[in-house]
Amino acid sequence: MSTIILGIESSCDETSAAVLQDGRVLSNIIAGQEVHRQYGGVVPELASRAHQQHIVPVVDSALQQAGIDKQQLSAVAFTRGPGLLGALIVGTSFAKALALGLDIPLIEVNHMQAHILAHFIEAPRPQFPFLCLTVSGGHTQLVLVRDYLQMEIIGQTQDDAAGEAFDKAAKLLGLPYPGGPLIDKLAAEGDPQRFAFARSSMPNYDYSFSGIKTSILYFLQKQKQKDDDFISRNLMDLAASIQYNIVAMLTEKLTKAANDLGIKEIALAGGVSANSGLRAAVQQLAEEHGWRTYFPALEYCTDNAAMIAMAGYYKYQKQEFCSLDVAPVARYAM
Ligand code: KG4
Ligand code: ZN
């Protein structure tokens, strides 16, 4: 008999549901939330309300597109955390009610583990042990992955996440939220060596992105005093230089960890892994160091329920179910 898992994701500003049959994605429906754009960032309460509106139609579409009736489901997997508590409560409550109603197991999933397990949705799949740099709007983690559910964070940001650094820098350039993809686009036409920004250095494999943000802010303030149109005149070079500096910080620690641990299987995960500068830099390093690199398809880099269902599938095989009194958590260690 096949194993059919429904995955539910509601940790931030994407309501998503996916159906997975024996590890194969049958559907992956993602509803974004435009409402936050005008505020320049995700507004938690508006996110919860939008999840509440989207959850039923999104789950219905996922089942319909998969051609699966809910009676056929083997289990329901949902994001327990980390994320926005009010947003997580929507997916958690829905998953519980469905598991209770259908009398099937409930599986709680760590969203950051799921980002990494997105690598197992499609080939090529990394070999254990591998290093995964998970870079999103909320997290920056360097993770040693020993097995599907055995992961250790060996380094992480002590302040802003990499995606946040991109978005905040973009905001300083007057770009709309989320600015990361716009910086990527503009950077393609600019000179990455034109401007240098002070990067903070952290011990071990940890990261800090607050220093570079301040450095960009002071630099722009000074230039604007001399030339009111400085940003618009130099937009592409600014974007390219900002991207170059953030990427250099990310790859420096990744290289150090790979060398120290003697690992050549290198993976990227999370929304920022869509960044073309980061992908190119990692590809270049791969040639120098003989790494094999793994980048998930864009659909599985940003928040999605297919990765939650995938994590649920591995937990299902180990019979790692949770009870109906489980509560979501804003912070969730691996
Ligand atoms: O993983 P994700 O979709 O959501 C979470 O934060 O969990 O990541 C979103 C982040 C945003 O900060 C966005 O600006 C950034 O990923 N991002 C990018 C690119 N695409 C998305 N940053 C730089 N270059 C991109 N191409
Ligand atoms: Zn995420």
mmCIF file of N, CA, C and O in Angstrom, residues 114-189:
data_model
loop_
_atom_site.group_PDB
_atom_site.id
_atom_site.type_symbol
_atom_site.label_atom_id
_atom_site.label_comp_id
_atom_site.label_asym_id
_atom_site.label_seq_id
_atom_site.Cartn_x
_atom_site.Cartn_y
_atom_site.Cartn_z
ATOM 1 N N ALA A 114 13.030 20.846 7.094
ATOM 2 C CA ALA A 114 12.302 20.632 5.840
ATOM 3 C C ALA A 114 12.981 21.351 4.668
ATOM 4 O O ALA A 114 13.066 20.799 3.566
ATOM 5 N N HIS A 115 13.493 22.578 4.906
ATOM 6 C CA HIS A 115 14.212 23.285 3.836
ATOM 7 C C HIS A 115 15.346 22.399 3.316
ATOM 8 O O HIS A 115 15.608 22.343 2.112
ATOM 9 N N ILE A 116 16.014 21.702 4.218
ATOM 10 C CA ILE A 116 17.143 20.853 3.822
ATOM 11 C C ILE A 116 16.640 19.593 3.112
ATOM 12 O O ILE A 116 17.203 19.156 2.108
ATOM 13 N N LEU A 117 15.537 19.042 3.605
ATOM 14 C CA LEU A 117 15.003 17.811 2.997
ATOM 15 C C LEU A 117 14.390 18.070 1.613
ATOM 16 O O LEU A 117 14.115 17.127 0.866
ATOM 17 N N ALA A 118 14.224 19.336 1.262
ATOM 18 C CA ALA A 118 13.778 19.687 -0.098
ATOM 19 C C ALA A 118 14.749 19.127 -1.135
ATOM 20 O O ALA A 118 14.380 18.908 -2.288
ATOM 21 N N HIS A 119 15.986 18.875 -0.725
ATOM 22 C CA HIS A 119 16.971 18.305 -1.651
ATOM 23 C C HIS A 119 16.642 16.885 -2.080
ATOM 24 O O HIS A 119 17.228 16.376 -3.035
ATOM 25 N N PHE A 120 15.725 16.233 -1.357
ATOM 26 C CA PHE A 120 15.411 14.844 -1.681
ATOM 27 C C PHE A 120 14.140 14.710 -2.522
ATOM 28 O O PHE A 120 13.699 13.608 -2.815
ATOM 29 N N ILE A 121 13.575 15.867 -2.907
ATOM 30 C CA ILE A 121 12.370 15.825 -3.740
ATOM 31 C C ILE A 121 12.727 15.380 -5.159
ATOM 32 O O ILE A 121 12.016 14.602 -5.769
ATOM 33 N N GLU A 122 13.842 15.908 -5.661
ATOM 34 C CA GLU A 122 14.240 15.589 -7.041
ATOM 35 C C GLU A 122 15.727 15.239 -7.096
ATOM 36 O O GLU A 122 16.494 15.686 -6.259
ATOM 37 N N ALA A 123 16.132 14.485 -8.121
ATOM 38 C CA ALA A 123 17.555 14.189 -8.326
ATOM 39 C C ALA A 123 18.226 15.435 -8.923
ATOM 40 O O ALA A 123 17.537 16.219 -9.584
ATOM 41 N N PRO A 124 19.518 15.642 -8.731
ATOM 42 C CA PRO A 124 20.436 14.806 -7.964
ATOM 43 C C PRO A 124 20.290 15.037 -6.455
ATOM 44 O O PRO A 124 20.094 16.171 -6.033
ATOM 45 N N ARG A 125 20.376 13.958 -5.692
ATOM 46 C CA ARG A 125 20.230 14.069 -4.243
ATOM 47 C C ARG A 125 21.600 13.975 -3.577
ATOM 48 O O ARG A 125 22.416 13.132 -3.980
ATOM 49 N N PRO A 126 21.856 14.832 -2.574
ATOM 50 C CA PRO A 126 23.178 14.779 -1.926
ATOM 51 C C PRO A 126 23.394 13.482 -1.139
ATOM 52 O O PRO A 126 22.440 12.827 -0.741
ATOM 53 N N GLN A 127 24.662 13.131 -0.957
ATOM 54 C CA GLN A 127 25.032 11.950 -0.170
ATOM 55 C C GLN A 127 25.359 12.409 1.250
ATOM 56 O O GLN A 127 25.944 13.470 1.427
ATOM 57 N N PHE A 128 25.033 11.590 2.219
ATOM 58 C CA PHE A 128 25.399 11.907 3.609
ATOM 59 C C PHE A 128 26.859 11.548 3.855
ATOM 60 O O PHE A 128 27.320 10.561 3.286
ATOM 61 N N PRO A 129 27.595 12.286 4.702
ATOM 62 C CA PRO A 129 27.165 13.548 5.292
ATOM 63 C C PRO A 129 27.395 14.691 4.306
ATOM 64 O O PRO A 129 28.313 14.661 3.547
ATOM 65 N N PHE A 130 26.512 15.696 4.358
ATOM 66 C CA PHE A 130 26.731 16.876 3.520
ATOM 67 C C PHE A 130 26.552 18.146 4.339
ATOM 68 O O PHE A 130 26.006 18.101 5.448
ATOM 69 N N LEU A 131 27.071 19.242 3.767
ATOM 70 C CA LEU A 131 26.928 20.545 4.434
ATOM 71 C C LEU A 131 25.844 21.314 3.706
ATOM 72 O O LEU A 131 25.838 21.351 2.476
ATOM 73 N N CYS A 132 24.935 21.909 4.461
ATOM 74 C CA CYS A 132 23.890 22.701 3.824
ATOM 75 C C CYS A 132 23.905 24.120 4.376
ATOM 76 O O CYS A 132 23.856 24.321 5.587
ATOM 77 N N LEU A 133 24.014 25.086 3.488
ATOM 78 C CA LEU A 133 23.898 26.489 3.868
ATOM 79 C C LEU A 133 22.445 26.880 3.630
ATOM 80 O O LEU A 133 21.999 26.975 2.490
ATOM 81 N N THR A 134 21.706 27.067 4.735
ATOM 82 C CA THR A 134 20.290 27.420 4.625
ATOM 83 C C THR A 134 20.160 28.924 4.824
ATOM 84 O O THR A 134 20.442 29.434 5.911
ATOM 85 N N VAL A 135 19.754 29.603 3.764
ATOM 86 C CA VAL A 135 19.711 31.069 3.806
ATOM 87 C C VAL A 135 18.325 31.559 3.402
ATOM 88 O O VAL A 135 17.915 31.396 2.260
ATOM 89 N N SER A 136 17.614 32.159 4.359
ATOM 90 C CA SER A 136 16.264 32.639 4.049
ATOM 91 C C SER A 136 16.071 34.033 4.630
ATOM 92 O O SER A 136 17.026 34.664 5.091
ATOM 93 N N GLY A 137 14.823 34.491 4.611
ATOM 94 C CA GLY A 137 14.533 35.805 5.164
ATOM 95 C C GLY A 137 14.606 35.807 6.687
ATOM 96 O O GLY A 137 14.761 36.847 7.313
ATOM 97 N N GLY A 138 14.481 34.632 7.290
ATOM 98 C CA GLY A 138 14.493 34.552 8.749
ATOM 99 C C GLY A 138 15.691 33.833 9.326
ATOM 100 O O GLY A 138 15.952 33.933 10.519
ATOM 101 N N HIS A 139 16.426 33.087 8.492
ATOM 102 C CA HIS A 139 17.509 32.256 9.023
ATOM 103 C C HIS A 139 18.747 32.251 8.150
ATOM 104 O O HIS A 139 18.651 32.395 6.934
ATOM 105 N N THR A 140 19.881 32.040 8.790
ATOM 106 C CA THR A 140 21.128 31.770 8.094
ATOM 107 C C THR A 140 21.839 30.719 8.924
ATOM 108 O O THR A 140 22.276 31.000 10.035
ATOM 109 N N GLN A 141 21.879 29.510 8.415
ATOM 110 C CA GLN A 141 22.452 28.401 9.184
ATOM 111 C C GLN A 141 23.364 27.559 8.304
ATOM 112 O O GLN A 141 23.050 27.295 7.154
ATOM 113 N N LEU A 142 24.464 27.152 8.916
ATOM 114 C CA LEU A 142 25.338 26.187 8.277
ATOM 115 C C LEU A 142 25.099 24.871 9.012
ATOM 116 O O LEU A 142 25.294 24.787 10.223
ATOM 117 N N VAL A 143 24.604 23.875 8.279
ATOM 118 C CA VAL A 143 24.145 22.648 8.933
ATOM 119 C C VAL A 143 24.920 21.426 8.422
ATOM 120 O O VAL A 143 25.087 21.255 7.208
ATOM 121 N N LEU A 144 25.373 20.619 9.365
ATOM 122 C CA LEU A 144 26.004 19.348 9.025
ATOM 123 C C LEU A 144 24.889 18.306 9.026
ATOM 124 O O LEU A 144 24.259 18.055 10.064
ATOM 125 N N VAL A 145 24.619 17.736 7.860
ATOM 126 C CA VAL A 145 23.493 16.797 7.720
ATOM 127 C C VAL A 145 24.047 15.373 7.676
ATOM 128 O O VAL A 145 24.711 14.988 6.714
ATOM 129 N N ARG A 146 23.792 14.611 8.733
ATOM 130 C CA ARG A 146 24.329 13.241 8.821
ATOM 131 C C ARG A 146 23.357 12.217 8.250
ATOM 132 O O ARG A 146 23.744 11.185 7.746
ATOM 133 N N ASP A 147 22.062 12.519 8.376
ATOM 134 C CA ASP A 147 21.036 11.610 7.869
ATOM 135 C C ASP A 147 19.758 12.434 7.702
ATOM 136 O O ASP A 147 19.715 13.602 8.086
ATOM 137 N N TYR A 148 18.702 11.807 7.169
ATOM 138 C CA TYR A 148 17.473 12.554 6.898
ATOM 139 C C TYR A 148 16.999 13.377 8.097
ATOM 140 O O TYR A 148 16.599 14.519 7.947
ATOM 141 N N LEU A 149 17.060 12.786 9.262
ATOM 142 C CA LEU A 149 16.537 13.492 10.431
ATOM 143 C C LEU A 149 17.617 13.740 11.480
ATOM 144 O O LEU A 149 17.317 14.031 12.627
ATOM 145 N N GLN A 150 18.870 13.626 11.048
ATOM 146 C CA GLN A 150 19.987 13.867 11.980
ATOM 147 C C GLN A 150 20.815 15.028 11.468
ATOM 148 O O GLN A 150 21.634 14.860 10.573
ATOM 149 N N MET A 151 20.581 16.187 12.062
ATOM 150 C CA MET A 151 21.239 17.396 11.570
ATOM 151 C C MET A 151 21.788 18.190 12.748
ATOM 152 O O MET A 151 21.194 18.200 13.820
ATOM 153 N N GLU A 152 22.921 18.872 12.492
ATOM 154 C CA GLU A 152 23.529 19.680 13.549
ATOM 155 C C GLU A 152 23.881 21.055 12.986
ATOM 156 O O GLU A 152 24.576 21.145 11.963
ATOM 157 N N ILE A 153 23.397 22.099 13.663
ATOM 158 C CA ILE A 153 23.745 23.460 13.229
ATOM 159 C C ILE A 153 25.152 23.744 13.738
ATOM 160 O O ILE A 153 25.394 23.723 14.940
ATOM 161 N N ILE A 154 26.094 23.988 12.808
ATOM 162 C CA ILE A 154 27.466 24.248 13.259
ATOM 163 C C ILE A 154 27.786 25.745 13.226
ATOM 164 O O ILE A 154 28.767 26.188 13.800
ATOM 165 N N GLY A 155 26.954 26.534 12.549
ATOM 166 C CA GLY A 155 27.162 27.980 12.536
ATOM 167 C C GLY A 155 25.856 28.663 12.173
ATOM 168 O O GLY A 155 25.028 28.084 11.480
ATOM 169 N N GLN A 156 25.662 29.882 12.688
ATOM 170 C CA GLN A 156 24.436 30.605 12.324
ATOM 171 C C GLN A 156 24.609 32.099 12.560
ATOM 172 O O GLN A 156 25.571 32.520 13.190
ATOM 173 N N THR A 157 23.657 32.874 12.071
ATOM 174 C CA THR A 157 23.782 34.315 12.242
ATOM 175 C C THR A 157 23.471 34.702 13.680
ATOM 176 O O THR A 157 22.630 34.083 14.336
ATOM 177 N N GLN A 158 24.172 35.722 14.128
ATOM 178 C CA GLN A 158 23.955 36.208 15.486
ATOM 179 C C GLN A 158 23.020 37.416 15.475
ATOM 180 O O GLN A 158 22.668 37.929 16.534
ATOM 181 N N ASP A 159 22.661 37.873 14.296
ATOM 182 C CA ASP A 159 21.714 39.014 14.245
ATOM 183 C C ASP A 159 20.785 38.849 13.032
ATOM 184 O O ASP A 159 19.922 37.999 13.059
ATOM 185 N N ASP A 160 20.977 39.641 11.981
ATOM 186 C CA ASP A 160 20.091 39.551 10.819
ATOM 187 C C ASP A 160 20.357 38.274 10.019
ATOM 188 O O ASP A 160 21.469 37.755 10.015
ATOM 189 N N ALA A 161 19.330 37.814 9.316
ATOM 190 C CA ALA A 161 19.512 36.702 8.372
ATOM 191 C C ALA A 161 20.022 37.280 7.052
ATOM 192 O O ALA A 161 19.904 38.485 6.803
ATOM 193 N N ALA A 162 20.574 36.411 6.201
ATOM 194 C CA ALA A 162 21.117 36.870 4.913
ATOM 195 C C ALA A 162 20.031 37.537 4.055
ATOM 196 O O ALA A 162 20.264 38.573 3.435
ATOM 197 N N GLY A 163 18.839 36.936 4.044
ATOM 198 C CA GLY A 163 17.741 37.511 3.259
ATOM 199 C C GLY A 163 17.343 38.880 3.791
ATOM 200 O O GLY A 163 17.030 39.803 3.024
ATOM 201 N N GLU A 164 17.376 39.002 5.113
ATOM 202 C CA GLU A 164 17.079 40.277 5.754
ATOM 203 C C GLU A 164 18.119 41.325 5.344
ATOM 204 O O GLU A 164 17.781 42.485 5.105
ATOM 205 N N ALA A 165 19.380 40.899 5.272
ATOM 206 C CA ALA A 165 20.454 41.809 4.866
ATOM 207 C C ALA A 165 20.192 42.294 3.437
ATOM 208 O O ALA A 165 20.302 43.492 3.150
ATOM 209 N N PHE A 166 19.809 41.387 2.555
ATOM 210 C CA PHE A 166 19.475 41.781 1.178
ATOM 211 C C PHE A 166 18.284 42.746 1.186
ATOM 212 O O PHE A 166 18.315 43.782 0.526
ATOM 213 N N ASP A 167 17.244 42.398 1.942
ATOM 214 C CA ASP A 167 16.020 43.212 1.937
ATOM 215 C C ASP A 167 16.250 44.590 2.554
ATOM 216 O O ASP A 167 15.728 45.597 2.060
ATOM 217 N N LYS A 168 17.034 44.638 3.639
ATOM 218 C CA LYS A 168 17.289 45.936 4.285
ATOM 219 C C LYS A 168 18.184 46.816 3.418
ATOM 220 O O LYS A 168 17.973 48.025 3.330
ATOM 221 N N ALA A 169 19.156 46.204 2.772
ATOM 222 C CA ALA A 169 20.028 46.967 1.863
ATOM 223 C C ALA A 169 19.191 47.509 0.702
ATOM 224 O O ALA A 169 19.342 48.663 0.300
ATOM 225 N N ALA A 170 18.284 46.668 0.202
ATOM 226 C CA ALA A 170 17.425 47.085 -0.907
ATOM 227 C C ALA A 170 16.554 48.271 -0.489
ATOM 228 O O ALA A 170 16.339 49.207 -1.254
ATOM 229 N N LYS A 171 16.082 48.224 0.750
ATOM 230 C CA LYS A 171 15.242 49.306 1.261
ATOM 231 C C LYS A 171 16.037 50.623 1.292
ATOM 232 O O LYS A 171 15.521 51.682 0.945
ATOM 233 N N LEU A 172 17.316 50.538 1.672
ATOM 234 C CA LEU A 172 18.180 51.726 1.691
ATOM 235 C C LEU A 172 18.364 52.284 0.283
ATOM 236 O O LEU A 172 18.585 53.473 0.106
ATOM 237 N N LEU A 173 18.251 51.408 -0.703
ATOM 238 C CA LEU A 173 18.369 51.863 -2.104
ATOM 239 C C LEU A 173 17.021 52.342 -2.642
ATOM 240 O O LEU A 173 16.904 52.696 -3.809
ATOM 241 N N GLY A 174 15.987 52.285 -1.788
ATOM 242 C CA GLY A 174 14.661 52.756 -2.202
ATOM 243 C C GLY A 174 13.873 51.711 -2.980
ATOM 244 O O GLY A 174 12.895 52.034 -3.658
ATOM 245 N N LEU A 175 14.281 50.442 -2.902
ATOM 246 C CA LEU A 175 13.579 49.386 -3.646
ATOM 247 C C LEU A 175 12.451 48.808 -2.788
ATOM 248 O O LEU A 175 12.551 48.786 -1.565
ATOM 249 N N PRO A 176 11.379 48.317 -3.428
ATOM 250 C CA PRO A 176 10.254 47.756 -2.653
ATOM 251 C C PRO A 176 10.591 46.404 -2.029
ATOM 252 O O PRO A 176 11.544 45.737 -2.440
ATOM 253 N N TYR A 177 9.767 45.988 -1.061
ATOM 254 C CA TYR A 177 9.947 44.704 -0.378
ATOM 255 C C TYR A 177 9.310 43.563 -1.168
ATOM 256 O O TYR A 177 8.233 43.774 -1.720
ATOM 257 N N PRO A 178 9.870 42.371 -1.221
ATOM 258 C CA PRO A 178 11.205 42.021 -0.737
ATOM 259 C C PRO A 178 12.267 42.355 -1.782
ATOM 260 O O PRO A 178 12.137 41.978 -2.952
ATOM 261 N N GLY A 179 13.296 43.055 -1.358
ATOM 262 C CA GLY A 179 14.267 43.607 -2.306
ATOM 263 C C GLY A 179 15.337 42.643 -2.789
ATOM 264 O O GLY A 179 16.040 42.936 -3.756
ATOM 265 N N GLY A 180 15.470 41.476 -2.102
ATOM 266 C CA GLY A 180 16.517 40.519 -2.479
ATOM 267 C C GLY A 180 16.531 40.186 -3.966
ATOM 268 O O GLY A 180 17.554 40.371 -4.640
ATOM 269 N N PRO A 181 15.399 39.747 -4.523
ATOM 270 C CA PRO A 181 15.398 39.392 -5.944
ATOM 271 C C PRO A 181 15.699 40.589 -6.854
ATOM 272 O O PRO A 181 16.287 40.424 -7.921
ATOM 273 N N LEU A 182 15.317 41.807 -6.408
ATOM 274 C CA LEU A 182 15.582 43.011 -7.223
ATOM 275 C C LEU A 182 17.074 43.323 -7.229
ATOM 276 O O LEU A 182 17.643 43.700 -8.263
ATOM 277 N N ILE A 183 17.725 43.177 -6.073
ATOM 278 C CA ILE A 183 19.181 43.388 -6.012
ATOM 279 C C ILE A 183 19.856 42.410 -6.969
ATOM 280 O O ILE A 183 20.760 42.780 -7.723
ATOM 281 N N ASP A 184 19.395 41.173 -6.948
ATOM 282 C CA ASP A 184 19.943 40.130 -7.827
ATOM 283 C C ASP A 184 19.853 40.573 -9.292
ATOM 284 O O ASP A 184 20.821 40.500 -10.038
ATOM 285 N N LYS A 185 18.692 41.052 -9.676
ATOM 286 C CA LYS A 185 18.456 41.458 -11.066
ATOM 287 C C LYS A 185 19.353 42.638 -11.455
ATOM 288 O O LYS A 185 20.009 42.623 -12.487
ATOM 289 N N LEU A 186 19.388 43.676 -10.578
ATOM 290 C CA LEU A 186 20.189 44.872 -10.872
ATOM 291 C C LEU A 186 21.681 44.547 -10.875
ATOM 292 O O LEU A 186 22.452 45.100 -11.661
ATOM 293 N N ALA A 187 22.082 43.645 -9.978
ATOM 294 C CA ALA A 187 23.504 43.317 -9.826
ATOM 295 C C ALA A 187 24.088 42.734 -11.110
ATOM 296 O O ALA A 187 25.282 42.895 -11.385
ATOM 297 N N ALA A 188 23.242 42.076 -11.880
ATOM 298 C CA ALA A 188 23.712 41.436 -13.114
ATOM 299 C C ALA A 188 24.335 42.463 -14.067
ATOM 300 O O ALA A 188 25.182 42.134 -14.889
ATOM 301 N N GLU A 189 23.903 43.725 -13.945
ATOM 302 C CA GLU A 189 24.382 44.783 -14.859
ATOM 303 C C GLU A 189 25.451 45.664 -14.215
ATOM 304 O O GLU A 189 25.914 46.623 -14.819
#
